[in-house]
Amino acid sequence: MKIALLALLGLALGALGGAALGIGAGLAWVEIFKTTSFEGYSGMLVFFTFMPLGAAIGGIGCALLFAILAIRDAEIAIERKPVHGRDR
């Protein structure tokens, strides 16, 4: 259950972050390649192409990252067992 909840949290956070980065990348694309703004073409390019791509890539990537971290958390020993050896 913990893995699924962390994966959903990663999906939500990654989608928000990816969408923001997608908008930034789209605005950079428009400025670098001098995309025409005729009838809002550059705005539609940014918000209908770059933002959804960024949200999808960020959401999937962050969900996988959070799921992997949750799976590995079960393997990490939280408490160290005392070593049985000579007492000083």
mmCIF file of N, CA and C in Angstrom:
data_model
loop_
_atom_site.group_PDB
_atom_site.id
_atom_site.type_symbol
_atom_site.label_atom_id
_atom_site.label_comp_id
_atom_site.label_asym_id
_atom_site.label_seq_id
_atom_site.Cartn_x
_atom_site.Cartn_y
_atom_site.Cartn_z
ATOM 1 N N MET A 1 0.822 -1.187 0.000
ATOM 2 C CA MET A 1 0.000 0.000 0.000
ATOM 3 C C MET A 1 0.871 1.258 0.000
ATOM 4 N N LYS A 2 1.955 1.197 0.770
ATOM 5 C CA LYS A 2 2.863 2.335 0.853
ATOM 6 C C LYS A 2 3.472 2.634 -0.516
ATOM 7 N N ILE A 3 3.811 1.593 -1.259
ATOM 8 C CA ILE A 3 4.422 1.773 -2.571
ATOM 9 C C ILE A 3 3.440 2.445 -3.522
ATOM 10 N N ALA A 4 2.186 1.998 -3.499
ATOM 11 C CA ALA A 4 1.174 2.573 -4.392
ATOM 12 C C ALA A 4 0.905 4.038 -4.052
ATOM 13 N N LEU A 5 0.822 4.359 -2.769
ATOM 14 C CA LEU A 5 0.562 5.745 -2.370
ATOM 15 C C LEU A 5 1.735 6.657 -2.734
ATOM 16 N N LEU A 6 2.940 6.181 -2.530
ATOM 17 C CA LEU A 6 4.089 6.995 -2.913
ATOM 18 C C LEU A 6 4.181 7.148 -4.430
ATOM 19 N N ALA A 7 3.810 6.122 -5.169
ATOM 20 C CA ALA A 7 3.812 6.226 -6.630
ATOM 21 C C ALA A 7 2.773 7.249 -7.094
ATOM 22 N N LEU A 8 1.598 7.268 -6.462
ATOM 23 C CA LEU A 8 0.582 8.262 -6.811
ATOM 24 C C LEU A 8 1.027 9.671 -6.442
ATOM 25 N N LEU A 9 1.685 9.816 -5.307
ATOM 26 C CA LEU A 9 2.233 11.117 -4.920
ATOM 27 C C LEU A 9 3.285 11.567 -5.927
ATOM 28 N N GLY A 10 4.141 10.638 -6.331
ATOM 29 C CA GLY A 10 5.150 10.960 -7.334
ATOM 30 C C GLY A 10 4.531 11.331 -8.662
ATOM 31 N N LEU A 11 3.447 10.654 -9.030
ATOM 32 C CA LEU A 11 2.750 10.977 -10.271
ATOM 33 C C LEU A 11 2.210 12.399 -10.243
ATOM 34 N N ALA A 12 1.585 12.775 -9.140
ATOM 35 C CA ALA A 12 1.017 14.123 -9.026
ATOM 36 C C ALA A 12 2.106 15.190 -9.014
ATOM 37 N N LEU A 13 3.128 14.987 -8.196
ATOM 38 C CA LEU A 13 4.200 15.982 -8.110
ATOM 39 C C LEU A 13 4.994 16.062 -9.413
ATOM 40 N N GLY A 14 5.237 14.911 -10.012
ATOM 41 C CA GLY A 14 5.976 14.897 -11.265
ATOM 42 C C GLY A 14 5.206 15.543 -12.399
ATOM 43 N N ALA A 15 3.891 15.355 -12.417
ATOM 44 C CA ALA A 15 3.077 15.977 -13.460
ATOM 45 C C ALA A 15 3.088 17.502 -13.323
ATOM 46 N N LEU A 16 2.989 17.989 -12.101
ATOM 47 C CA LEU A 16 3.036 19.450 -11.894
ATOM 48 C C LEU A 16 4.399 20.027 -12.265
ATOM 49 N N GLY A 17 5.444 19.386 -11.788
ATOM 50 C CA GLY A 17 6.788 19.861 -12.107
ATOM 51 C C GLY A 17 7.114 19.729 -13.585
ATOM 52 N N GLY A 18 6.704 18.619 -14.180
ATOM 53 C CA GLY A 18 6.962 18.409 -15.599
ATOM 54 C C GLY A 18 6.207 19.394 -16.470
ATOM 55 N N ALA A 19 4.977 19.718 -16.075
ATOM 56 C CA ALA A 19 4.203 20.705 -16.832
ATOM 57 C C ALA A 19 4.874 22.073 -16.766
ATOM 58 N N ALA A 20 5.364 22.439 -15.595
ATOM 59 C CA ALA A 20 6.061 23.726 -15.466
ATOM 60 C C ALA A 20 7.337 23.746 -16.306
ATOM 61 N N LEU A 21 8.090 22.658 -16.267
ATOM 62 C CA LEU A 21 9.301 22.593 -17.096
ATOM 63 C C LEU A 21 8.958 22.552 -18.578
ATOM 64 N N GLY A 22 7.844 21.913 -18.926
ATOM 65 C CA GLY A 22 7.401 21.880 -20.316
ATOM 66 C C GLY A 22 7.050 23.266 -20.829
ATOM 67 N N ILE A 23 6.388 24.056 -19.992
ATOM 68 C CA ILE A 23 6.065 25.427 -20.385
ATOM 69 C C ILE A 23 7.346 26.226 -20.586
ATOM 70 N N GLY A 24 8.296 26.056 -19.669
ATOM 71 C CA GLY A 24 9.582 26.756 -19.818
ATOM 72 C C GLY A 24 10.311 26.348 -21.077
ATOM 73 N N ALA A 25 10.328 25.041 -21.369
ATOM 74 C CA ALA A 25 10.986 24.559 -22.590
ATOM 75 C C ALA A 25 10.265 25.058 -23.831
ATOM 76 N N GLY A 26 8.931 25.103 -23.779
ATOM 77 C CA GLY A 26 8.167 25.605 -24.915
ATOM 78 C C GLY A 26 8.410 27.073 -25.173
ATOM 79 N N LEU A 27 8.465 27.855 -24.112
ATOM 80 C CA LEU A 27 8.753 29.284 -24.286
ATOM 81 C C LEU A 27 10.162 29.497 -24.830
ATOM 82 N N ALA A 28 11.102 28.689 -24.373
ATOM 83 C CA ALA A 28 12.471 28.784 -24.905
ATOM 84 C C ALA A 28 12.486 28.398 -26.388
ATOM 85 N N TRP A 29 11.743 27.360 -26.751
ATOM 86 C CA TRP A 29 11.667 26.926 -28.149
ATOM 87 C C TRP A 29 11.124 28.052 -29.038
ATOM 88 N N VAL A 30 10.065 28.693 -28.563
ATOM 89 C CA VAL A 30 9.445 29.774 -29.331
ATOM 90 C C VAL A 30 10.422 30.927 -29.533
ATOM 91 N N GLU A 31 11.182 31.249 -28.496
ATOM 92 C CA GLU A 31 12.130 32.360 -28.602
ATOM 93 C C GLU A 31 13.342 32.001 -29.457
ATOM 94 N N ILE A 32 13.870 30.798 -29.284
ATOM 95 C CA ILE A 32 15.084 30.410 -30.011
ATOM 96 C C ILE A 32 14.807 30.243 -31.495
ATOM 97 N N PHE A 33 13.699 29.580 -31.840
ATOM 98 C CA PHE A 33 13.419 29.279 -33.238
ATOM 99 C C PHE A 33 12.474 30.277 -33.893
ATOM 100 N N LYS A 34 12.184 31.365 -33.204
ATOM 101 C CA LYS A 34 11.365 32.458 -33.741
ATOM 102 C C LYS A 34 10.062 31.946 -34.358
ATOM 103 N N THR A 35 9.312 31.172 -33.564
ATOM 104 C CA THR A 35 8.029 30.636 -34.021
ATOM 105 C C THR A 35 7.034 31.777 -34.203
ATOM 106 N N THR A 36 6.281 31.725 -35.269
ATOM 107 C CA THR A 36 5.323 32.779 -35.560
ATOM 108 C C THR A 36 4.216 32.815 -34.508
ATOM 109 N N SER A 37 3.721 34.006 -34.233
ATOM 110 C CA SER A 37 2.630 34.172 -33.278
ATOM 111 C C SER A 37 1.316 34.461 -33.994
ATOM 112 N N PHE A 38 1.242 34.168 -35.272
ATOM 113 C CA PHE A 38 0.034 34.418 -36.043
ATOM 114 C C PHE A 38 -1.124 33.610 -35.473
ATOM 115 N N GLU A 39 -2.172 34.299 -35.074
ATOM 116 C CA GLU A 39 -3.376 33.716 -34.487
ATOM 117 C C GLU A 39 -3.073 32.809 -33.290
ATOM 118 N N GLY A 40 -2.072 33.164 -32.503
ATOM 119 C CA GLY A 40 -1.763 32.440 -31.277
ATOM 120 C C GLY A 40 -1.073 31.106 -31.481
ATOM 121 N N TYR A 41 -0.410 30.935 -32.638
ATOM 122 C CA TYR A 41 0.220 29.651 -32.924
ATOM 123 C C TYR A 41 1.282 29.305 -31.886
ATOM 124 N N SER A 42 2.093 30.267 -31.477
ATOM 125 C CA SER A 42 3.166 29.953 -30.522
ATOM 126 C C SER A 42 2.595 29.563 -29.159
ATOM 127 N N GLY A 43 1.528 30.215 -28.724
ATOM 128 C CA GLY A 43 0.894 29.852 -27.456
ATOM 129 C C GLY A 43 0.275 28.468 -27.505
ATOM 130 N N MET A 44 -0.375 28.145 -28.622
ATOM 131 C CA MET A 44 -0.955 26.802 -28.758
ATOM 132 C C MET A 44 0.137 25.744 -28.804
ATOM 133 N N LEU A 45 1.265 26.061 -29.424
ATOM 134 C CA LEU A 45 2.385 25.122 -29.472
ATOM 135 C C LEU A 45 2.883 24.817 -28.067
ATOM 136 N N VAL A 46 3.033 25.859 -27.265
ATOM 137 C CA VAL A 46 3.542 25.678 -25.906
ATOM 138 C C VAL A 46 2.547 24.905 -25.049
ATOM 139 N N PHE A 47 1.279 25.329 -25.058
ATOM 140 C CA PHE A 47 0.313 24.763 -24.105
ATOM 141 C C PHE A 47 -0.367 23.489 -24.587
ATOM 142 N N PHE A 48 -0.291 23.169 -25.862
ATOM 143 C CA PHE A 48 -0.888 21.928 -26.344
ATOM 144 C C PHE A 48 0.142 20.884 -26.750
ATOM 145 N N THR A 49 1.425 21.251 -26.760
ATOM 146 C CA THR A 49 2.457 20.282 -27.117
ATOM 147 C C THR A 49 3.457 20.102 -25.981
ATOM 148 N N PHE A 50 4.123 21.179 -25.601
ATOM 149 C CA PHE A 50 5.197 21.070 -24.623
ATOM 150 C C PHE A 50 4.692 20.799 -23.208
ATOM 151 N N MET A 51 3.612 21.450 -22.809
ATOM 152 C CA MET A 51 3.113 21.238 -21.452
ATOM 153 C C MET A 51 2.612 19.807 -21.235
ATOM 154 N N PRO A 52 1.777 19.234 -22.117
ATOM 155 C CA PRO A 52 1.357 17.838 -21.887
ATOM 156 C C PRO A 52 2.502 16.839 -21.950
ATOM 157 N N LEU A 53 3.459 17.067 -22.866
ATOM 158 C CA LEU A 53 4.617 16.168 -22.934
ATOM 159 C C LEU A 53 5.434 16.236 -21.648
ATOM 160 N N GLY A 54 5.664 17.442 -21.155
ATOM 161 C CA GLY A 54 6.404 17.599 -19.900
ATOM 162 C C GLY A 54 5.679 16.981 -18.726
ATOM 163 N N ALA A 55 4.353 17.139 -18.685
ATOM 164 C CA ALA A 55 3.572 16.557 -17.590
ATOM 165 C C ALA A 55 3.612 15.034 -17.641
ATOM 166 N N ALA A 56 3.499 14.456 -18.831
ATOM 167 C CA ALA A 56 3.518 12.999 -18.960
ATOM 168 C C ALA A 56 4.882 12.429 -18.590
ATOM 169 N N ILE A 57 5.936 13.022 -19.117
ATOM 170 C CA ILE A 57 7.288 12.528 -18.837
ATOM 171 C C ILE A 57 7.629 12.717 -17.353
ATOM 172 N N GLY A 58 7.320 13.887 -16.810
ATOM 173 C CA GLY A 58 7.599 14.144 -15.400
ATOM 174 C C GLY A 58 6.786 13.264 -14.478
ATOM 175 N N GLY A 59 5.514 13.060 -14.787
ATOM 176 C CA GLY A 59 4.655 12.222 -13.942
ATOM 177 C C GLY A 59 5.108 10.780 -13.915
ATOM 178 N N ILE A 60 5.380 10.224 -15.081
ATOM 179 C CA ILE A 60 5.824 8.829 -15.149
ATOM 180 C C ILE A 60 7.193 8.664 -14.495
ATOM 181 N N GLY A 61 8.102 9.581 -14.787
ATOM 182 C CA GLY A 61 9.447 9.488 -14.220
ATOM 183 C C GLY A 61 9.451 9.604 -12.711
ATOM 184 N N CYS A 62 8.704 10.558 -12.177
ATOM 185 C CA CYS A 62 8.678 10.752 -10.727
ATOM 186 C C CYS A 62 7.924 9.623 -10.032
ATOM 187 N N ALA A 63 6.879 9.097 -10.657
ATOM 188 C CA ALA A 63 6.160 7.966 -10.068
ATOM 189 C C ALA A 63 7.068 6.743 -9.982
ATOM 190 N N LEU A 64 7.839 6.489 -11.032
ATOM 191 C CA LEU A 64 8.783 5.370 -11.001
ATOM 192 C C LEU A 64 9.858 5.589 -9.941
ATOM 193 N N LEU A 65 10.356 6.810 -9.852
ATOM 194 C CA LEU A 65 11.381 7.118 -8.863
ATOM 195 C C LEU A 65 10.862 6.911 -7.445
ATOM 196 N N PHE A 66 9.672 7.410 -7.144
ATOM 197 C CA PHE A 66 9.106 7.247 -5.805
ATOM 198 C C PHE A 66 8.814 5.781 -5.514
ATOM 199 N N ALA A 67 8.336 5.041 -6.515
ATOM 200 C CA ALA A 67 8.056 3.613 -6.306
ATOM 201 C C ALA A 67 9.339 2.843 -6.027
ATOM 202 N N ILE A 68 10.400 3.138 -6.758
ATOM 203 C CA ILE A 68 11.682 2.467 -6.537
ATOM 204 C C ILE A 68 12.217 2.792 -5.141
ATOM 205 N N LEU A 69 12.096 4.056 -4.740
ATOM 206 C CA LEU A 69 12.539 4.427 -3.391
ATOM 207 C C LEU A 69 11.718 3.717 -2.320
ATOM 208 N N ALA A 70 10.423 3.559 -2.532
ATOM 209 C CA ALA A 70 9.577 2.867 -1.557
ATOM 210 C C ALA A 70 9.917 1.383 -1.496
ATOM 211 N N ILE A 71 10.208 0.785 -2.651
ATOM 212 C CA ILE A 71 10.577 -0.633 -2.666
ATOM 213 C C ILE A 71 11.913 -0.841 -1.971
ATOM 214 N N ARG A 72 12.861 0.035 -2.230
ATOM 215 C CA ARG A 72 14.188 -0.098 -1.613
ATOM 216 C C ARG A 72 14.149 0.192 -0.116
ATOM 217 N N ASP A 73 13.183 0.969 0.331
ATOM 218 C CA ASP A 73 13.077 1.297 1.751
ATOM 219 C C ASP A 73 12.836 0.041 2.582
ATOM 220 N N ALA A 74 12.128 -0.913 2.033
ATOM 221 C CA ALA A 74 11.877 -2.156 2.754
ATOM 222 C C ALA A 74 13.150 -2.981 2.907
ATOM 223 N N GLU A 75 14.095 -2.795 2.004
ATOM 224 C CA GLU A 75 15.346 -3.555 2.051
ATOM 225 C C GLU A 75 16.371 -2.945 2.990
ATOM 226 N N ILE A 76 16.227 -1.674 3.301
ATOM 227 C CA ILE A 76 17.195 -0.978 4.146
ATOM 228 C C ILE A 76 16.908 -1.299 5.608
ATOM 229 N N ALA A 77 17.928 -1.703 6.322
ATOM 230 C CA ALA A 77 17.766 -2.012 7.746
ATOM 231 C C ALA A 77 17.677 -0.700 8.518
ATOM 232 N N ILE A 78 16.590 -0.526 9.236
ATOM 233 C CA ILE A 78 16.403 0.708 9.992
ATOM 234 C C ILE A 78 17.163 0.648 11.308
ATOM 235 N N GLU A 79 17.077 -0.490 11.989
ATOM 236 C CA GLU A 79 17.785 -0.648 13.251
ATOM 237 C C GLU A 79 18.938 -1.620 13.052
ATOM 238 N N ARG A 80 20.067 -1.259 13.605
ATOM 239 C CA ARG A 80 21.218 -2.151 13.531
ATOM 240 C C ARG A 80 21.142 -3.167 14.650
ATOM 241 N N LYS A 81 21.414 -4.393 14.303
ATOM 242 C CA LYS A 81 21.443 -5.443 15.316
ATOM 243 C C LYS A 81 22.795 -5.405 16.007
ATOM 244 N N PRO A 82 22.803 -5.613 17.313
ATOM 245 C CA PRO A 82 24.084 -5.560 18.026
ATOM 246 C C PRO A 82 25.006 -6.695 17.579
ATOM 247 N N VAL A 83 26.262 -6.349 17.475
ATOM 248 C CA VAL A 83 27.266 -7.341 17.081
ATOM 249 C C VAL A 83 27.699 -8.085 18.320
ATOM 250 N N HIS A 84 27.609 -9.414 18.270
ATOM 251 C CA HIS A 84 28.014 -10.226 19.409
ATOM 252 C C HIS A 84 29.510 -10.466 19.304
ATOM 253 N N GLY A 85 30.234 -9.857 20.176
ATOM 254 C CA GLY A 85 31.700 -10.000 20.169
ATOM 255 C C GLY A 85 32.227 -9.845 21.557
ATOM 256 N N ARG A 86 33.503 -9.510 21.630
ATOM 257 C CA ARG A 86 34.113 -9.328 22.935
ATOM 258 C C ARG A 86 33.618 -8.048 23.599
ATOM 259 N N ASP A 87 33.329 -8.126 24.873
ATOM 260 C CA ASP A 87 32.951 -6.927 25.635
ATOM 261 C C ASP A 87 34.212 -6.348 26.251
ATOM 262 N N ARG A 88 34.335 -5.083 26.289
ATOM 263 C CA ARG A 88 35.514 -4.436 26.871
ATOM 264 C C ARG A 88 35.208 -3.837 28.178
#
